[in-house]
Coordinates of C-alpha atoms in Angstrom, one line a residue:
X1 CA 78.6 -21.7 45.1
X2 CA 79.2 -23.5 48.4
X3 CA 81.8 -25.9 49.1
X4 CA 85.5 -25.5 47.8
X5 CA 88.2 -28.0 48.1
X6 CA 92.2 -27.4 47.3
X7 CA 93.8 -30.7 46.6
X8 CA 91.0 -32.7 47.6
X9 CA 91.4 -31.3 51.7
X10 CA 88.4 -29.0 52.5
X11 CA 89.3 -25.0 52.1
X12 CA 85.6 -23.4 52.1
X13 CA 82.9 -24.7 54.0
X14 CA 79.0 -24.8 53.7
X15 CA 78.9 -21.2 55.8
X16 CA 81.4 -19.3 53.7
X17 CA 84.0 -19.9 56.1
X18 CA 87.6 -20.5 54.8
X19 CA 89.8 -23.6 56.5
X20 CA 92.9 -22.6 55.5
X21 CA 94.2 -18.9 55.6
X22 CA 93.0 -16.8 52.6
X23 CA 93.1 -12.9 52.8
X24 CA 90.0 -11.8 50.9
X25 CA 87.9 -13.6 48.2
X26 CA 85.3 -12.8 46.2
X27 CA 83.0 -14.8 43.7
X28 CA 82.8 -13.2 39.9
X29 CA 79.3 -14.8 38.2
X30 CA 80.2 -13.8 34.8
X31 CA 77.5 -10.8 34.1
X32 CA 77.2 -9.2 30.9
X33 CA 78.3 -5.7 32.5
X34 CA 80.6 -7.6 35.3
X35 CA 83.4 -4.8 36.0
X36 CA 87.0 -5.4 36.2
X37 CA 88.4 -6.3 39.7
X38 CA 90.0 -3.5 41.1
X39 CA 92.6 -5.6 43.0
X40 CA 94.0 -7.4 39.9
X41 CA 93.7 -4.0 38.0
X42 CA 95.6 -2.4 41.1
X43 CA 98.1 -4.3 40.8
X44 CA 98.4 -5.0 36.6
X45 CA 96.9 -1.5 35.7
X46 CA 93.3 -0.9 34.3
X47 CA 94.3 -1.6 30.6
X48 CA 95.9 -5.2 31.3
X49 CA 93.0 -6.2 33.3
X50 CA 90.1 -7.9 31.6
X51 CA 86.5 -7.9 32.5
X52 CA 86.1 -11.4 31.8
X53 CA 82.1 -10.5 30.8
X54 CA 80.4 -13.7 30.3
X55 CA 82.7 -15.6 32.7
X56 CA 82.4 -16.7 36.2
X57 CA 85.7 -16.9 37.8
X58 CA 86.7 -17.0 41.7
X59 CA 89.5 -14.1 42.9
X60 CA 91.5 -15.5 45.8
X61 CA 93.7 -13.0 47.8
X62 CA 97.0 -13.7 50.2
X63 CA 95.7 -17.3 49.9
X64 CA 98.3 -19.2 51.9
X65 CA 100.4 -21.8 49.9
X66 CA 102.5 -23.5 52.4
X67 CA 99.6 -25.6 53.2
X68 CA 99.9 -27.0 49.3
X69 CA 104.0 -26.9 49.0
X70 CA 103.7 -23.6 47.7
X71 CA 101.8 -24.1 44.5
X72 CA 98.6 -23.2 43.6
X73 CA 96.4 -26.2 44.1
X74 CA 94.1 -27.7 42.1
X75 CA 90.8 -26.1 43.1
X76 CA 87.3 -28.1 42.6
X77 CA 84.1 -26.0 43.6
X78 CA 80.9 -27.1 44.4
X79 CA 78.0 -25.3 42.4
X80 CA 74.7 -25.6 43.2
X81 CA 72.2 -25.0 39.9
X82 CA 69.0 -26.9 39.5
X83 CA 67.6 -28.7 42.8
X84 CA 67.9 -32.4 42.2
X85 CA 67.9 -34.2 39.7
X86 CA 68.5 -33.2 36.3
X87 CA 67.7 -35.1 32.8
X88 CA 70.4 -35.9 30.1
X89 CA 67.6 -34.3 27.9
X90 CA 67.2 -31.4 29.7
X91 CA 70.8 -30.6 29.5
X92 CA 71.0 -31.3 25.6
X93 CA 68.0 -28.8 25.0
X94 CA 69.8 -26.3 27.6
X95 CA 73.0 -26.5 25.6
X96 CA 71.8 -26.6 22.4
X97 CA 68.9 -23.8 22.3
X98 CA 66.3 -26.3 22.4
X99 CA 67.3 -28.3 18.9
X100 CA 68.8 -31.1 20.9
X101 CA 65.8 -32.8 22.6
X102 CA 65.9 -36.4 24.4
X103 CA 63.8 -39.5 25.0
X104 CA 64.3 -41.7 28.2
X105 CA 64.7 -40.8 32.1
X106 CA 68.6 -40.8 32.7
X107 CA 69.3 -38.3 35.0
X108 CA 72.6 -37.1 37.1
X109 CA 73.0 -34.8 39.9
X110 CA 75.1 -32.3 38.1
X111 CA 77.0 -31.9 34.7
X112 CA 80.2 -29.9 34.3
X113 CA 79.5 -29.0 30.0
X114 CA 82.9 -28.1 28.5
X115 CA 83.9 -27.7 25.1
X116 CA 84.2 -25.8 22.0
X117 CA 81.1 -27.4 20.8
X118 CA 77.2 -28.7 21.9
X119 CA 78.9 -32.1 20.5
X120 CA 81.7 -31.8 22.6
X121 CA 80.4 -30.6 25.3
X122 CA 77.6 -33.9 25.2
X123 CA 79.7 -36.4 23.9
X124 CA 80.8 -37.8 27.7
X125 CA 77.1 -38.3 28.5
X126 CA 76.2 -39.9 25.2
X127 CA 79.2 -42.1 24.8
X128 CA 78.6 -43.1 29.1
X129 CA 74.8 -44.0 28.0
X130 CA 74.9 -45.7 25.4
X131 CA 72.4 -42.8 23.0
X132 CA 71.8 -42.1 19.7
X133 CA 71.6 -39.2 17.8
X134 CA 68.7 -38.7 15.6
X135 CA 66.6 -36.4 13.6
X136 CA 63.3 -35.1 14.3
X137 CA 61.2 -32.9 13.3
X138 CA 62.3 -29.7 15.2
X139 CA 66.0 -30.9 15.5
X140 CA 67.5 -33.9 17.1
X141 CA 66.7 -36.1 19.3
X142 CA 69.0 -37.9 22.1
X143 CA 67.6 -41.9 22.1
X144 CA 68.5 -44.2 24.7
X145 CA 65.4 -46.5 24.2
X146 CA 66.2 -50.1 23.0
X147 CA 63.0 -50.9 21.9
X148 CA 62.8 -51.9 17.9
X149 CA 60.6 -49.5 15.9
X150 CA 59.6 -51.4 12.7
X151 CA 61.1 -54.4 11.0
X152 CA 62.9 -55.0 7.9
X153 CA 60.9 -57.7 6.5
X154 CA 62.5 -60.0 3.4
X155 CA 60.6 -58.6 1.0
X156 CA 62.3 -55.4 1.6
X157 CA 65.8 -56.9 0.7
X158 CA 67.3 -56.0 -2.3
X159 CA 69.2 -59.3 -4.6
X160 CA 69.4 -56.8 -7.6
X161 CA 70.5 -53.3 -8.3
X162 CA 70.9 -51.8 -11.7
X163 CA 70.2 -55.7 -12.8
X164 CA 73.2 -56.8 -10.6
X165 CA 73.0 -60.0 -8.5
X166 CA 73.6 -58.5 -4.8
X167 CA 74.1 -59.6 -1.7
X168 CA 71.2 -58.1 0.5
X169 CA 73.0 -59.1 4.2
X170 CA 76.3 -58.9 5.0
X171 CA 77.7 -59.7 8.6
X172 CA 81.0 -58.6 10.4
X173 CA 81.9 -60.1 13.7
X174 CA 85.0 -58.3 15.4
X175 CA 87.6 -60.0 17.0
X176 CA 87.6 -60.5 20.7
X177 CA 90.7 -58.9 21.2
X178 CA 89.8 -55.7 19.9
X179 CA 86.9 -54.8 22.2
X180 CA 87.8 -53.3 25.6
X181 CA 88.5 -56.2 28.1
X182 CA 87.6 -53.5 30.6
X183 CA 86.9 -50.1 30.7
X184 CA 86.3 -47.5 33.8
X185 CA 84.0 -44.4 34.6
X186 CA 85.4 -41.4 36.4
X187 CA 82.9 -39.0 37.6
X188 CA 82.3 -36.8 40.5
X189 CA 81.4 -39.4 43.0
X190 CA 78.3 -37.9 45.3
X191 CA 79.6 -40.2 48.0
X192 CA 83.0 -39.1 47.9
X193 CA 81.9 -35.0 48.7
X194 CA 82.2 -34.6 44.5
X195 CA 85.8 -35.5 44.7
X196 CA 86.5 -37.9 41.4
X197 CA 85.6 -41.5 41.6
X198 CA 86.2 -44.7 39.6
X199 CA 84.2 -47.4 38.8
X200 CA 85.4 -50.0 36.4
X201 CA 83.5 -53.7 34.6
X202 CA 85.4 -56.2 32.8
X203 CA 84.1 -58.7 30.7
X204 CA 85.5 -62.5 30.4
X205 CA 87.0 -63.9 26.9
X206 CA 90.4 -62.5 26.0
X207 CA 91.6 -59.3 25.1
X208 CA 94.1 -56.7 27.1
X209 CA 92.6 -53.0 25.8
X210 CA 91.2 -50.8 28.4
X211 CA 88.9 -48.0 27.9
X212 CA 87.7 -44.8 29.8
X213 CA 85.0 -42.4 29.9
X214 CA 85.9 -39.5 31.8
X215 CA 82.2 -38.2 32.8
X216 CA 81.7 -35.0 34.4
X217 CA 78.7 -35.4 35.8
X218 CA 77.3 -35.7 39.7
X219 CA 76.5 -39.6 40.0
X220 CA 76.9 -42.3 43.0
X221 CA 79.1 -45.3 42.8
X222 CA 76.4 -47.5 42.2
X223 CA 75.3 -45.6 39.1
X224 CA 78.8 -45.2 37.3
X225 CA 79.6 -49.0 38.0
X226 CA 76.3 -49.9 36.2
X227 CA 77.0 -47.7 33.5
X228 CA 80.1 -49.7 33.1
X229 CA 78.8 -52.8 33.0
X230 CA 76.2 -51.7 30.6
X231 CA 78.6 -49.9 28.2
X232 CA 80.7 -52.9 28.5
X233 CA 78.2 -55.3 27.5
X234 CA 77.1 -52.7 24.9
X235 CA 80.9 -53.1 23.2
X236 CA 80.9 -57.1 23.0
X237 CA 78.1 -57.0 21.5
X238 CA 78.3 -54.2 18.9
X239 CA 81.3 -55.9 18.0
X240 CA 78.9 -57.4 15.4
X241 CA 77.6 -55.2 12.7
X242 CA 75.4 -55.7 9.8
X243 CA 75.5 -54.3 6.1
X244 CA 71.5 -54.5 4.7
X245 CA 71.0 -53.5 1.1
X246 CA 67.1 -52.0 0.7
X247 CA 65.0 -51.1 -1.8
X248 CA 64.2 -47.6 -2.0
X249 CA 61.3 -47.5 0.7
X250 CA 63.3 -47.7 3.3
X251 CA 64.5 -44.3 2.6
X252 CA 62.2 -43.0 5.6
X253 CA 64.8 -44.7 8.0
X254 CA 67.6 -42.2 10.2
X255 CA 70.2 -43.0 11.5
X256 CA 69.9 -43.6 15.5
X257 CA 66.6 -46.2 14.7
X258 CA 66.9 -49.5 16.4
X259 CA 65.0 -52.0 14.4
X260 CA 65.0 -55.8 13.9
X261 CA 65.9 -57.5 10.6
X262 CA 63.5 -60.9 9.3
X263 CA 65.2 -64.2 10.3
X264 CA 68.4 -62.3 11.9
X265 CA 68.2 -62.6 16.0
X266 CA 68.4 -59.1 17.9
X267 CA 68.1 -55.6 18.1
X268 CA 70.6 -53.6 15.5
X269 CA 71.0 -49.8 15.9
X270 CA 70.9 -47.9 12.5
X271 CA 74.6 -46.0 12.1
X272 CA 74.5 -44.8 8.6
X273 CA 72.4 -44.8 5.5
X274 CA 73.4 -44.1 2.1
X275 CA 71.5 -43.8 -1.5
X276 CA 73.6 -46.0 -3.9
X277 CA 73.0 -47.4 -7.2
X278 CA 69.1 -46.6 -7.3
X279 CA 69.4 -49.0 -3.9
X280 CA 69.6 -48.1 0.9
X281 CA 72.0 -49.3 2.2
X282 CA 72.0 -49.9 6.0
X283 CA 75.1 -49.8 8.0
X284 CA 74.0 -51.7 11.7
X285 CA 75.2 -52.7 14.6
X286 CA 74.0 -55.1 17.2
X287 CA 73.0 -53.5 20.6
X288 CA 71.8 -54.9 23.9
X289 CA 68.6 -55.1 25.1
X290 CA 67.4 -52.9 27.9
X291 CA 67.7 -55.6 30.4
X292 CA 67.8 -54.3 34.5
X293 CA 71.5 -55.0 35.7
X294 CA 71.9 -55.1 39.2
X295 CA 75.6 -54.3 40.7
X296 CA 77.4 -53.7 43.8
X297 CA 79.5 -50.8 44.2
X298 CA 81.4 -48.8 47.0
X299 CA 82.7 -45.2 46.8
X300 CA 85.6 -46.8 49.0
X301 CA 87.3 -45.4 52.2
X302 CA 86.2 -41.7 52.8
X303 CA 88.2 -39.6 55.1
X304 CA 85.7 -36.9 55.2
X305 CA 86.9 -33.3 56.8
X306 CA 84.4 -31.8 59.6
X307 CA 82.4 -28.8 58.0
X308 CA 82.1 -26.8 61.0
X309 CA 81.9 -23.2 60.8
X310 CA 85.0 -21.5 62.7
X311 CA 83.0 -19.5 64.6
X312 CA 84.1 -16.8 67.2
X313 CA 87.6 -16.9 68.7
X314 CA 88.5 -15.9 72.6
X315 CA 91.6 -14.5 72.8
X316 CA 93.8 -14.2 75.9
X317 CA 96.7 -12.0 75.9
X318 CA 98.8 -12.5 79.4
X319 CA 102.2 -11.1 81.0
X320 CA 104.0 -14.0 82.4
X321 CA 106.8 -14.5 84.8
X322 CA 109.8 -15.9 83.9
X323 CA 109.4 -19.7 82.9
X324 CA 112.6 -20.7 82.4
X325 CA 115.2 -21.6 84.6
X326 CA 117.9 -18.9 83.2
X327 CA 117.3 -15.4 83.7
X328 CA 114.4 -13.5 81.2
X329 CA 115.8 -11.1 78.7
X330 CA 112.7 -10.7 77.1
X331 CA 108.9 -9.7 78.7
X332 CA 107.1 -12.8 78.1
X333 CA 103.5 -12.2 76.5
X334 CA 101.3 -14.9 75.7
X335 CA 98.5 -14.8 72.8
X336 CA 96.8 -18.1 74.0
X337 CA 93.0 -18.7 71.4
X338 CA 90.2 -20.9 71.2
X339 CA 87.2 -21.4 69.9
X340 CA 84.1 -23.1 71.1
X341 CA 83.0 -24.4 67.5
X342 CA 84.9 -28.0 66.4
X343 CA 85.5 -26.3 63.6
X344 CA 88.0 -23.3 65.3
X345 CA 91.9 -23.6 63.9
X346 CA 93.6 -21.0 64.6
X347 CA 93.7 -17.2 64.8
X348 CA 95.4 -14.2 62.7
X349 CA 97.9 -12.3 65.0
X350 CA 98.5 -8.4 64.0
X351 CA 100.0 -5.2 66.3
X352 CA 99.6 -2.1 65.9
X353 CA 103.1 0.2 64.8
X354 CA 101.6 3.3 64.6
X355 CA 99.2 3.9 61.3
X356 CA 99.7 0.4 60.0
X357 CA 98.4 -3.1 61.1
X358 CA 101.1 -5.2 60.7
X359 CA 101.0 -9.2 60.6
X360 CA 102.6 -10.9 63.1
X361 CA 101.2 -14.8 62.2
X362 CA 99.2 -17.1 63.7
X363 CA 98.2 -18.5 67.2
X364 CA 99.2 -22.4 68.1
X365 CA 96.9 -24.7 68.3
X366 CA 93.7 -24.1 70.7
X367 CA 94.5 -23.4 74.0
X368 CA 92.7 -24.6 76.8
X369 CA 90.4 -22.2 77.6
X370 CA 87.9 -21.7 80.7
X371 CA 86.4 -19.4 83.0
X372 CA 86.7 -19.4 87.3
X373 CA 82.8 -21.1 88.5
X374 CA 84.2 -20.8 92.3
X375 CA 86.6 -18.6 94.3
X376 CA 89.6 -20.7 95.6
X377 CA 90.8 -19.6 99.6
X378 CA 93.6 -17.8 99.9
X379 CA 96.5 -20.4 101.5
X380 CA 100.0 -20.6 101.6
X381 CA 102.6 -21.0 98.5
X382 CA 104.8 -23.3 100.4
X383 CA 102.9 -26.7 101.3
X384 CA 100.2 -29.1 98.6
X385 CA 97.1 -27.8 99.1
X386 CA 94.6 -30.8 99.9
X387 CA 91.4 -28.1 101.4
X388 CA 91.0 -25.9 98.5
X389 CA 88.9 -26.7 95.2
X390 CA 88.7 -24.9 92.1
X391 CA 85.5 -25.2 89.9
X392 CA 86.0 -24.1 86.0
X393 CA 84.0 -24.0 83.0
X394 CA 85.9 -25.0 79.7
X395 CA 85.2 -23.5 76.6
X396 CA 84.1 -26.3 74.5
X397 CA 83.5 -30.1 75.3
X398 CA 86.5 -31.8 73.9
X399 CA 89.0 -29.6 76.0
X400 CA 90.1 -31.9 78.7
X401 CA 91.6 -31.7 82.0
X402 CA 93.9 -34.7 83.5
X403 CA 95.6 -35.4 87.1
X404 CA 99.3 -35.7 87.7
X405 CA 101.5 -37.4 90.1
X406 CA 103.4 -34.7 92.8
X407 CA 106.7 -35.9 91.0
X408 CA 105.0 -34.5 87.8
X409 CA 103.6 -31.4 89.6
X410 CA 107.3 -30.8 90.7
X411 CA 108.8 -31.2 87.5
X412 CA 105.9 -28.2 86.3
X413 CA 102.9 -30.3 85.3
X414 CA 99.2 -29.1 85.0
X415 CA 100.6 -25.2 84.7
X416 CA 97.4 -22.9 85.0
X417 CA 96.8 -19.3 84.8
X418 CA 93.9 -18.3 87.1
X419 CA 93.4 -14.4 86.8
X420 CA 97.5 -13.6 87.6
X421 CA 97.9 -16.5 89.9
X422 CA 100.0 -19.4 88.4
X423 CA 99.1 -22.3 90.1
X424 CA 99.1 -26.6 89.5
X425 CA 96.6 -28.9 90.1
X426 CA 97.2 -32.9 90.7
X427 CA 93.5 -34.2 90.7
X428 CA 90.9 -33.1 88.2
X429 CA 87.1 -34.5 88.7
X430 CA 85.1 -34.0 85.3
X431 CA 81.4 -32.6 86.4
X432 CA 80.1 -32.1 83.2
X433 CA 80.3 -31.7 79.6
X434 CA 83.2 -28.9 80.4
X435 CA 82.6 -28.4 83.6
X436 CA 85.7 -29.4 86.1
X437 CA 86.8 -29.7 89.8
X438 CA 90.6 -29.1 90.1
X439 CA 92.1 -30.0 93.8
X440 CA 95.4 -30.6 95.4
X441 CA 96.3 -27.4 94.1
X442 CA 100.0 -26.0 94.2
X443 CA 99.8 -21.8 94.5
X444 CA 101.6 -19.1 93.8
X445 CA 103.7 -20.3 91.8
X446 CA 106.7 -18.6 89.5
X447 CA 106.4 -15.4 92.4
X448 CA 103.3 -14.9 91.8
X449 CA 102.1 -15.3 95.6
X450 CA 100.8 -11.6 95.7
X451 CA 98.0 -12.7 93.4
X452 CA 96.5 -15.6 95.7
X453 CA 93.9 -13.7 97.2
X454 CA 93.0 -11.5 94.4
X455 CA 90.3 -13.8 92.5
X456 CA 86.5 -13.5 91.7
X457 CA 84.4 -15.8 89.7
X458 CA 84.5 -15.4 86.0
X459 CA 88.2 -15.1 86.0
X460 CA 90.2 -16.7 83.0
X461 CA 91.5 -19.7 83.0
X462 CA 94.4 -21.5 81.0
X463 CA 96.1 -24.6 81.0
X464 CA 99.8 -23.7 79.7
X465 CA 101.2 -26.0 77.4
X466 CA 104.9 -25.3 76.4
X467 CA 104.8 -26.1 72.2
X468 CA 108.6 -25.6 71.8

């Protein structure tokens, strides 16, 4: 198992790392001895909690709801099995033991088989491509070939049974209206990240139904809107069927044959066959012929979720003067994080009270972190400084420092820590990728003049950002 999304928003990435807060998890695989989990049996007791043997099933704890309006969301997990492609066939005989074989290439990326039955659990692929089921010699065979076998020839026509006068050929043609005007696909969409996708055909001619296959199964957009228009053009025309009364030789036909019929245009899949009155009789119905369909077809507008690991978080914890302009009744500590990976969020708070780790939430969002490249001279508090620079080193590339005006810098602008020194800058010159040269620096601010000539390179560095 690799990715996992929770309401279609991205909650487990490619590297096992979680995008949303979630306590502990752990992945079940359904062994035949898999033992209970102790955390559900901790909490239920050991003789309410099932083993589940035979059942995969993912165990999610302190998963945090408020991201999902405090529900449990609807969870879609991506499962890597067999490396690419994989035949229809392949999944019939893997379903069925082997007694459910196939003829023909379709292939998807991935099927999801449910059901209380192999004919339930196959029926979206068969009913998608257009097979047929029929018998062989070691079980059944899955046929999506439109090729005609054999023919039934006039001499094989029956016009007497039991010294009746017979009809041999009976036609039906359905009305237009009761064939799907359109009818639409779901599936997991490859070019959607597996999230569900929809692909619909319509035919012309009247009509107002509307049909839909939901198909579990891995396939692009392209596929599942030519598997529309095939299975649409596959309705209109088996909306003409055919009743053929044989002589007995043509008890050797199964059902799922395609053959032709003498003098009668088309190719006419067999659906039934019945033994009546010493006579066969062939229930058919008109199929397509395996003509190449070409078809455009868009997974649509993708708003796809950066998988970038979290990676490791740097963490400064700082004891600030007083910020405000009222008098402090509190110490005011600051828990600033970052992370240098695009894919960093946020950070778990906890304190210590003596035996127990106690929660205390999260951090804001990423601070601006850095590190001191250069040592700035130790001047005044009083006047701008215009002589003094200040080299830093950001933590990652898309922090970014900006100038200010000196009626912003008096108002508080461009706040820094560096080291213990609280100090503003009003120009900032980008050197590199996260590499910055602050000037017309403002020091010692919020009484914290003492601390002007204590710095070294490597100190820390943060912008301050007031969030509320």
């Amino acid at each position: 198992m690799e990715r996992i999304w929770a309401d279609g928003n991205l909650l487990r990435g490619r590297a096992g790392d979680f995008k949303s807060e979630v306590g502990g998890f752990r992945l079940f695989a359904g062994d035949p001895d898999q033992p209970a989990a102790q955390l559900v049996a901790s909490a239920e007791g050991v003789a309410f909690t099932p083993s589940y043997r035979g059942m995969a099933y993912a165990l999610f704890e302190d998963m945090q709801l408020g991201d999902y309006g405090n529900r449990i969301p609807s969870l879609t997990f991506e499962v890597v099995a067999d490396e690419g492609l994989v035949e229809v066939a392949d999944i019939g005989a893997e379903l069925s033991g082997g007694l459910l074989n196939g003829a023909g290439d379709d292939a998807v990326g991935g099927y999801a088989a449910s059901g209380p039955s192999v004919a339930d659990a196959m029926e979206p692929l068969i009913n998608a491509y257009g097979m047929r089921v029929r018998p062989s010699a070691d079980g059944l065979t899955l046929d999506s070939t439109v090729a005609a076998v054999s023919e039934i020839g006039s001499h094989s026509l029956a016009k007497r049974v039991n010294g009746e006068n017979v009809v041999p050929m009976t036609s039906v043609k359905q009305a237009a209206a009761l064939v799907p005007h359109s009818l639409s696909i779901r599936h997991y969409d490859v070019g959607r990240d597996y999230q569900a996708g929809l692909q619909r055909a319509s035919r012309p001619g009247a009509g107002r139904q509307q049909a839909q296959i939901d198909l579990p199964a891995v396939i692009s957009a392209h596929q599942a809107k030519r598997l529309a228009v095939a299975r649409t053009a596959m309705l209109w025309k088996g909306r003409t069927s055919l009743e053929v009364i044989c002589g007995w030789r043509e008890l050797a036909r199964a059902p799922g044959g395609v053959i032709s019929v003498n003098d009668v245009p088309g190719l006419w899949a067999i659906e039934a066959l019945q033994w009546e009155k010493m006579a066969v009789k062939l229930s058919l119905r008109q199929i397509s012929a395996g003509t190449s369909i070409s078809v455009d077809a868009s997974s649509g507008s993708v708003v796809r979720q950066a998988d970038a690991p979290h990676g490791p978080t740097r963490i400064l914890l700082a004891d600030l003067p007083n910020l405000g302009d009222s008098a402090a009744t509190v110490p005011a500590v600051v828990a600033a994080a970052a992370g240098a990976s695009t894919g960093w969020r946020w950070a778990s708070l906890s304190v210590e009270e003596g035996d127990e780790i106690v929660g205390i939430g999260q951090t804001a969002a990423p601070a601006v972190l850095g590190t001191s490249l250069s040592v700035p001279a130790a001047v005044g508090a009083v006047l701008f400084d215009d002589v003094t620079a200040l080299d830093v080193e950001l933590l990652a590339p898309d922090m970014v420092l900006a100038g200010a005006s000196d009626d912003a810098l008096l108002r508080g602008a461009n706040l820094c820590l560096l080291g213990q020194e609280l100090l503003q800058f009003g120009r900032a010159v980008r050197l590199g990728p996260r590499q910055y040269r602050l000037s017309r620096l403002l020091r010692g601010r919020r009484g914290t003049e003492w601390a002007i000539a204590m710095h070294g390179i490597g100190e820390d560095f943060l912008l301050m950002r007031r969030t509320r």
